[in-house]
XYZ file of C-alpha atoms in Angstrom:
535
model
C 221.302 51.376 -34.711
C 217.831 53.716 -36.591
C 214.951 53.278 -34.412
C 212.185 52.248 -37.110
C 209.893 55.008 -37.949
C 206.115 53.294 -37.077
C 202.840 54.499 -38.896
C 199.321 53.416 -41.101
C 199.853 53.293 -44.629
C 203.833 53.693 -46.433
C 202.734 54.927 -49.766
C 205.810 53.466 -52.332
C 206.312 56.303 -55.602
C 205.297 59.314 -55.411
C 203.829 59.758 -59.394
C 200.061 60.402 -59.933
C 199.010 57.750 -58.085
C 201.329 58.098 -55.339
C 200.335 61.645 -54.798
C 197.104 60.873 -55.560
C 196.953 58.328 -52.678
C 198.710 60.678 -50.429
C 196.405 63.351 -51.345
C 193.414 61.316 -50.064
C 195.187 59.624 -47.042
C 196.138 63.801 -46.198
C 192.212 64.526 -46.679
C 191.014 61.991 -43.943
C 193.834 62.666 -41.928
C 194.934 59.301 -42.369
C 198.707 58.643 -41.112
C 200.884 57.626 -43.207
C 204.388 57.864 -44.884
C 204.770 58.130 -48.903
C 208.283 57.650 -49.834
C 209.859 58.732 -53.605
C 213.596 56.925 -55.098
C 213.758 60.675 -57.167
C 215.892 63.181 -55.443
C 213.615 66.027 -57.580
C 209.460 65.389 -59.386
C 210.197 64.481 -62.375
C 210.406 66.572 -66.180
C 209.119 64.511 -67.988
C 205.501 64.729 -69.884
C 205.388 61.873 -70.076
C 201.898 60.646 -69.536
C 199.102 63.363 -70.563
C 195.149 63.342 -70.631
C 193.043 63.347 -68.222
C 189.745 61.893 -68.441
C 186.249 63.644 -67.577
C 185.569 61.157 -64.937
C 189.401 61.641 -63.738
C 188.908 65.139 -63.058
C 185.146 64.497 -61.183
C 188.043 62.997 -58.801
C 190.794 65.665 -58.760
C 186.703 67.978 -57.994
C 185.993 65.499 -55.221
C 189.524 65.761 -53.528
C 189.901 69.380 -54.213
C 192.614 70.230 -56.552
C 190.571 70.488 -59.329
C 190.740 74.369 -60.542
C 195.185 74.285 -60.710
C 194.294 71.816 -63.245
C 192.099 73.263 -65.671
C 194.344 76.063 -65.286
C 196.793 74.357 -66.711
C 195.399 72.384 -68.674
C 194.550 72.240 -72.733
C 190.755 70.738 -72.656
C 190.658 69.073 -75.918
C 187.271 69.060 -77.159
C 187.805 65.919 -80.081
C 189.817 63.793 -82.094
C 189.710 64.440 -86.030
C 189.989 60.817 -87.366
C 191.773 60.148 -90.634
C 191.686 56.124 -91.501
C 193.400 55.336 -94.330
C 194.058 58.910 -95.587
C 190.599 59.974 -96.158
C 189.190 63.051 -94.959
C 188.973 62.972 -91.161
C 185.952 61.986 -88.899
C 185.332 64.598 -85.744
C 184.856 62.199 -83.194
C 183.836 66.047 -80.330
C 183.955 64.829 -77.059
C 180.988 67.292 -76.340
C 178.577 64.023 -74.911
C 180.455 63.070 -72.207
C 177.808 63.254 -69.434
C 180.076 64.903 -67.359
C 181.329 68.904 -66.206
C 184.431 68.266 -68.629
C 183.466 66.556 -71.885
C 187.082 66.840 -72.751
C 190.371 65.466 -72.503
C 192.723 67.886 -70.389
C 196.004 67.171 -72.198
C 199.043 67.962 -68.695
C 202.177 66.521 -68.918
C 201.940 64.395 -66.293
C 204.864 66.919 -65.167
C 203.202 69.124 -63.596
C 200.686 66.950 -62.881
C 202.694 65.578 -60.489
C 204.105 69.057 -58.870
C 199.922 69.708 -59.267
C 198.228 67.749 -56.787
C 202.461 67.196 -54.758
C 201.287 71.477 -54.170
C 198.008 70.561 -52.827
C 199.612 68.083 -50.831
C 201.863 69.812 -49.112
C 199.206 72.903 -48.693
C 196.968 69.995 -46.574
C 200.856 69.746 -44.830
C 201.322 66.596 -46.128
C 204.920 66.085 -47.389
C 207.105 63.759 -50.189
C 209.752 62.149 -48.943
C 211.801 61.477 -51.989
C 215.746 59.634 -52.079
C 214.272 56.778 -49.853
C 214.732 53.890 -52.706
C 213.406 51.445 -51.068
C 215.618 48.183 -50.452
C 214.069 45.755 -48.005
C 210.080 45.190 -47.563
C 208.652 42.102 -46.168
C 205.789 41.168 -44.170
C 205.616 40.637 -40.155
C 202.566 39.978 -37.396
C 201.504 44.009 -37.734
C 202.070 44.340 -41.526
C 205.009 45.460 -43.248
C 209.357 46.312 -42.780
C 210.640 48.862 -45.275
C 213.868 49.488 -45.310
C 215.088 52.324 -47.262
C 219.139 53.319 -47.843
C 218.285 56.023 -44.983
C 215.325 54.762 -42.263
C 213.442 51.992 -41.425
C 209.344 51.488 -41.516
C 206.122 49.187 -40.371
C 203.197 50.575 -41.610
C 200.389 48.267 -41.505
C 199.357 48.831 -44.907
C 201.368 49.054 -48.137
C 199.951 51.076 -50.750
C 202.676 49.866 -54.424
C 203.171 53.345 -56.890
C 206.241 51.525 -57.810
C 205.286 51.700 -61.564
C 205.692 48.544 -63.665
C 208.599 46.977 -63.664
C 207.365 47.140 -59.423
C 209.962 46.100 -56.792
C 207.810 45.431 -53.617
C 205.401 43.366 -56.687
C 209.135 41.625 -56.907
C 210.279 41.418 -53.433
C 205.840 40.240 -52.958
C 206.786 37.177 -56.155
C 203.415 38.849 -57.628
C 202.818 37.087 -61.258
C 202.384 39.855 -64.261
C 200.104 37.571 -66.322
C 200.262 38.534 -69.902
C 202.625 38.987 -72.511
C 204.860 41.927 -74.649
C 202.929 43.194 -77.267
C 206.188 43.366 -79.279
C 205.446 46.927 -80.494
C 207.955 49.500 -80.265
C 205.624 53.113 -80.998
C 207.670 56.727 -80.804
C 207.461 60.025 -78.622
C 207.789 63.429 -78.706
C 206.639 67.187 -77.446
C 207.642 68.905 -80.356
C 206.640 72.314 -82.386
C 204.813 72.781 -85.256
C 205.209 75.397 -87.346
C 202.707 74.669 -89.642
C 199.828 73.715 -87.832
C 197.180 75.389 -85.997
C 195.010 72.566 -84.855
C 192.987 72.537 -81.223
C 191.487 68.676 -82.265
C 193.253 65.742 -81.576
C 194.704 64.025 -84.730
C 194.771 60.242 -85.121
C 195.717 58.716 -88.224
C 195.797 55.815 -89.119
C 197.332 54.065 -92.082
C 198.989 50.875 -93.948
C 202.013 52.397 -93.060
C 201.478 53.429 -89.142
C 199.287 55.500 -86.385
C 200.231 58.339 -85.635
C 198.781 60.450 -82.781
C 198.989 64.553 -82.728
C 197.719 66.057 -79.471
C 197.734 69.980 -79.351
C 199.458 71.855 -75.711
C 198.247 74.850 -74.345
C 200.903 77.128 -74.995
C 201.024 75.731 -78.548
C 203.774 73.122 -78.938
C 202.089 69.474 -79.904
C 203.130 65.742 -78.422
C 204.082 63.691 -81.580
C 202.881 60.119 -80.447
C 203.815 56.902 -83.415
C 203.923 53.349 -84.413
C 205.725 53.223 -87.542
C 205.833 50.053 -89.243
C 208.517 50.056 -91.073
C 211.408 50.210 -88.758
C 208.985 47.631 -85.824
C 212.126 45.373 -85.906
C 215.333 47.340 -85.932
C 216.820 47.228 -82.773
C 215.686 48.740 -79.944
C 216.121 51.640 -79.057
C 214.676 53.669 -75.873
C 215.704 57.314 -78.123
C 216.068 58.500 -81.441
C 217.180 60.938 -83.276
C 215.112 64.200 -83.715
C 216.060 63.077 -88.317
C 214.974 59.141 -87.403
C 211.226 60.365 -85.576
C 210.915 63.358 -88.480
C 211.589 60.689 -90.815
C 208.356 58.391 -88.733
C 206.658 61.201 -89.808
C 206.945 61.479 -92.973
C 206.869 57.596 -93.885
C 203.040 57.891 -91.701
C 201.765 60.602 -93.353
C 200.815 61.262 -96.812
C 201.237 64.833 -96.404
C 203.313 65.035 -93.936
C 204.743 68.117 -91.463
C 208.128 69.637 -90.428
C 208.052 69.365 -86.384
C 211.296 71.036 -84.479
C 212.533 72.305 -81.501
C 212.102 69.023 -79.214
C 211.840 68.924 -75.573
C 211.643 65.828 -75.449
C 211.557 62.363 -77.203
C 212.088 58.346 -75.919
C 210.439 55.085 -77.063
C 209.154 52.465 -75.714
C 207.302 49.155 -76.337
C 203.892 47.809 -75.263
C 202.555 44.615 -73.425
C 199.021 44.059 -71.358
C 199.862 42.828 -68.516
C 198.033 42.799 -64.391
C 198.580 41.438 -60.868
C 195.921 38.040 -60.561
C 194.769 39.730 -57.489
C 195.380 43.008 -56.777
C 195.414 43.490 -52.632
C 198.188 40.325 -50.973
C 197.330 40.353 -47.918
C 198.232 43.683 -45.743
C 200.305 44.950 -49.563
C 197.583 47.117 -52.851
C 198.900 46.829 -56.047
C 197.988 50.291 -57.902
C 198.276 51.811 -61.215
C 200.782 50.692 -63.716
C 202.514 48.123 -60.344
C 199.305 46.329 -60.975
C 198.906 46.686 -65.092
C 199.763 48.300 -68.112
C 199.284 47.911 -71.625
C 198.742 50.119 -75.043
C 198.467 53.827 -74.892
C 195.481 53.470 -76.923
C 192.809 55.293 -75.975
C 194.288 57.276 -73.478
C 193.482 55.071 -70.824
C 196.731 53.567 -68.461
C 197.559 57.178 -65.660
C 193.420 57.161 -65.335
C 193.164 53.808 -63.880
C 196.106 54.162 -61.533
C 194.461 57.442 -59.945
C 190.914 56.176 -59.714
C 192.335 52.683 -57.667
C 194.155 55.372 -56.132
C 191.200 57.373 -54.697
C 188.848 53.736 -54.201
C 191.708 52.288 -51.806
C 192.851 55.958 -49.666
C 188.829 56.129 -48.455
C 188.830 52.975 -47.432
C 192.044 52.565 -46.040
C 190.417 56.093 -43.603
C 187.570 54.109 -42.409
C 188.909 50.018 -41.557
C 191.837 52.482 -39.732
C 189.285 53.893 -37.952
C 187.470 50.755 -36.696
C 184.007 51.276 -38.488
C 185.025 48.294 -40.742
C 187.134 45.563 -41.073
C 189.618 44.242 -42.596
C 187.964 42.524 -44.581
C 186.241 45.385 -46.365
C 189.376 46.715 -48.629
C 188.941 42.981 -50.195
C 186.552 45.778 -52.143
C 189.509 47.779 -53.948
C 190.411 43.921 -55.946
C 186.331 43.544 -56.741
C 185.477 47.039 -57.902
C 189.167 47.915 -59.424
C 190.185 44.710 -61.015
C 187.441 44.178 -63.274
C 187.661 47.689 -65.118
C 192.064 47.042 -65.299
C 191.015 43.677 -66.870
C 188.776 45.109 -69.541
C 190.803 48.445 -70.611
C 193.179 46.132 -71.689
C 191.048 43.895 -73.540
C 189.889 47.299 -75.235
C 193.191 48.165 -76.154
C 194.891 45.161 -76.971
C 191.822 44.258 -79.393
C 192.704 49.179 -80.563
C 196.388 48.062 -81.391
C 195.427 45.625 -83.008
C 192.490 47.296 -85.126
C 194.298 49.778 -85.909
C 197.905 46.896 -87.354
C 194.638 46.012 -89.859
C 196.283 46.694 -93.562
C 195.694 46.303 -97.170
C 192.423 44.596 -97.996
C 191.764 44.280 -93.825
C 192.733 48.028 -93.028
C 190.488 49.282 -95.727
C 187.114 47.563 -94.312
C 188.675 48.866 -90.777
C 188.619 52.543 -92.782
C 185.252 52.369 -93.983
C 183.776 50.884 -91.724
C 185.363 53.327 -89.075
C 184.575 56.459 -91.394
C 180.442 54.992 -91.256
C 179.455 53.767 -88.172
C 181.102 57.527 -87.056
C 178.474 59.071 -89.039
C 175.850 58.249 -86.210
C 175.790 60.120 -83.889
C 174.280 57.320 -81.556
C 178.538 55.572 -81.939
C 180.271 58.725 -81.815
C 178.134 59.606 -77.503
C 179.277 55.681 -76.343
C 182.371 55.933 -77.993
C 183.253 59.382 -75.879
C 181.686 58.973 -72.346
C 183.425 55.076 -72.306
C 186.648 56.897 -72.855
C 186.133 59.163 -70.301
C 185.807 56.547 -68.173
C 182.227 57.809 -66.823
C 181.178 53.737 -66.999
C 184.018 53.596 -64.745
C 181.301 51.816 -62.384
C 180.584 48.964 -59.855
C 178.020 47.629 -59.771
C 178.913 44.143 -60.654
C 180.817 42.875 -57.649
C 179.559 40.333 -55.605
C 179.861 42.847 -52.040
C 177.735 45.593 -54.086
C 174.545 42.837 -55.703
C 174.520 42.180 -51.739
C 173.131 45.774 -50.941
C 170.571 46.463 -54.122
C 167.579 47.296 -53.426
C 165.278 45.059 -56.149
C 162.855 47.695 -55.566
C 163.300 50.401 -56.885
C 163.343 51.139 -60.334
C 165.613 49.444 -63.862
C 166.859 53.382 -64.370
C 167.445 54.235 -60.083
C 170.978 54.684 -59.362
C 172.001 51.623 -56.764
C 174.729 50.016 -55.473
C 178.611 50.054 -57.197
C 176.538 53.256 -59.513
C 178.834 56.658 -59.617
C 176.916 59.385 -58.872
C 177.010 62.739 -62.116
C 177.570 66.760 -60.390
C 173.761 67.707 -59.793
C 172.316 70.868 -59.227
C 170.760 71.439 -55.790
C 169.322 74.829 -54.417
C 170.678 74.373 -50.934
C 169.138 75.787 -47.991
C 166.466 78.264 -50.048
C 169.153 80.224 -50.361
C 172.059 79.734 -52.503
C 172.943 76.929 -55.613
C 174.366 73.804 -54.490
C 176.713 71.548 -56.271
C 176.979 67.837 -54.980
C 179.977 67.494 -55.354
C 181.710 70.565 -53.164
C 178.881 69.202 -50.803
C 180.906 64.887 -51.316
C 184.688 67.660 -50.569
C 183.362 69.635 -47.896
C 182.180 66.045 -45.906
C 183.092 62.661 -47.868
C 180.435 60.187 -46.624
C 177.032 62.089 -47.144
C 173.417 61.079 -46.147
C 170.702 62.178 -48.662
C 166.395 61.731 -47.458
C 164.241 62.662 -50.073
C 160.607 64.230 -48.862
C 157.875 66.066 -49.709
C 157.181 69.388 -48.682
C 155.487 68.390 -46.006
C 155.823 64.864 -44.101
C 156.256 64.458 -40.527
C 156.763 61.025 -40.784
C 159.576 61.234 -42.791
C 161.312 64.049 -40.738
C 160.856 61.880 -37.683
C 162.822 59.332 -39.567
C 165.367 61.758 -40.731
C 165.858 63.053 -36.951
C 165.848 59.559 -35.742
C 168.544 57.609 -38.725
C 170.453 61.323 -38.347
C 171.136 60.683 -35.007
C 171.517 56.873 -34.791
C 174.332 57.645 -37.611
C 176.466 60.206 -35.504
C 175.696 57.499 -32.513
C 177.356 54.576 -34.503
C 178.984 56.718 -36.662
C 180.094 59.575 -35.005
C 181.847 62.101 -37.931
C 181.698 60.267 -40.692
C 178.504 61.125 -43.158
C 176.074 63.930 -42.777
C 172.215 63.549 -43.299
C 171.419 66.010 -45.556
C 166.892 66.171 -46.386
C 166.237 66.355 -49.490
C 163.259 68.629 -50.204
C 161.431 68.929 -53.423
C 160.836 71.976 -52.452
C 158.263 74.483 -50.780
C 158.952 74.520 -46.936
C 159.715 72.015 -44.551
C 158.698 72.313 -41.091
C 161.624 71.616 -38.702
C 160.062 72.011 -35.615
C 163.768 73.262 -32.877
C 165.788 70.550 -34.486
C 167.484 71.893 -37.657
C 168.829 69.552 -40.624
C 170.615 71.127 -43.726
C 167.812 70.898 -46.636
C 168.950 70.847 -49.993
C 166.081 71.411 -53.062
C 164.907 69.946 -55.914
C 164.448 72.292 -57.455
C 165.593 71.215 -60.822
C 164.786 67.439 -60.504
C 167.449 65.457 -60.851
C 168.397 64.190 -57.843
C 164.268 63.200 -58.314
C 164.608 61.791 -61.739
C 168.127 61.473 -62.856
C 169.293 59.195 -59.759
C 165.607 57.826 -59.375
C 164.846 58.913 -55.694
C 161.330 59.556 -54.274
C 159.754 60.300 -51.697
C 161.109 57.822 -48.722
C 163.963 56.877 -50.247
C 167.679 57.196 -48.633
C 170.525 57.730 -50.597
C 174.220 56.566 -48.654
C 176.889 58.101 -50.931
C 181.418 56.925 -51.280
C 183.544 59.695 -50.869
C 184.511 58.546 -54.220
C 181.661 59.708 -55.796
C 180.334 56.383 -56.116
C 176.986 54.748 -54.699
C 177.257 53.267 -51.896
C 173.643 51.698 -51.540
C 170.205 54.027 -52.663
C 167.015 51.885 -49.090
C 163.244 52.728 -50.051
C 162.398 51.393 -46.537
C 162.859 54.836 -44.284
C 162.688 53.130 -41.788
C 165.708 53.747 -38.934
C 166.453 49.590 -37.913
C 166.634 48.774 -41.971
C 169.307 51.641 -42.475
C 171.448 50.944 -40.254
C 172.140 46.949 -40.915
C 172.924 48.410 -44.718
C 175.069 50.770 -43.166
C 176.677 48.001 -40.536
C 175.915 45.018 -44.013
C 178.189 48.095 -46.161
C 181.246 48.880 -44.174
C 181.464 44.582 -43.680
């Protein structure tokens, strides 16, 4: 009889979400095992659009550069409504260092994440299909065809048909939408396009996404074939026929690398947590592909839960702290389900309603503020957590309305580090995880003393967890014999864009969100807020 292998966290599934979680757990020094039933990584392109917020999280993991090298930075989309001249939605409006949609086949996303995991010393255990899973007094027991495992926590990253979800009898609430889409990775010899193209008319909808190698992803909905029996895969001829049906000026596709049909539904589990089990990505929520949101939600789910598991397993936070995963991520998933369902309904309007859609859509897209809102919303950079009750309790009422408070995403900013070199904020988060920033003028002995005392107290209560920086507007800060690293806010980014002023303390989470923003400059109060945050 084989012995049971013990670990802190079991990850079931090595798709994008599972690999994202594995990378963050490895970076945080957490003992975990990632199980995958497939013998080899998937070679299918599947999901392909990586939004700006996911790229920011990749940077916080230190894995963004291979993605930028591999992917095609789509600068925007041409929206063809009813066959009219297209409206151009440009993505340079996105308020991020990544103002585009990076087009990368899912197979490459998985490969890059797995290679990065291996470079950190981690690995995926393949050909380990879960046969049994149950909750125990100490966490979760899993049996595969090869081994038995016991873990304190389990991350279900096992897809839309999640065996973990079914084993724990967790409802997947929602319904099928009743539409069938086709997709293909193909060559289009007569097309040379840098923009994504979206065609919507009475005959259906078609999206064309350029890959870096000059080929294209074509995904569409052919109204004339919606009532036919479902087939997992269209023939090449059937796909060409659908393209000709939908487009007024059709093109010829060639050299198909992958063809598939898929149905759509919108479903979500009622709680992303069930005891020691957490549902992530498609195991937690599914929806149609409108807006390119699905894989990105899963990547962001994984980042959110992984760093939280780390602080719990290190004894810094208690188990209830993990409830914040559901509190923060479930509402975002719910909103995406609503939005993608609405987008699909709008795309399927026909006749007089379709003409109204075309006219109003073209009129709206001439407005710069509309383009700005669409670009930033679809990029996920507005996916913030300030409405979670835990974060509401950490808000400081004395801050200005524009100041970033608990739960808000902290954008990257350019700083002058230690009086010597330019430095951006995100590389600091990537290197240190939790950051504590204390804002001061060039000369303020009281704040300098506060920063030293707070730094010492944080190191006593949270050893090796939080890196404290003194942030000065400029000039030279006299630190005496003791030293604290200094950031100079010479561009006033933290002052103007974050709302930091003299005496403010900002705690930053490893996922780039604000833990809290405090104005008191009082060691006891700041430590109480830290304790409250980790409850």
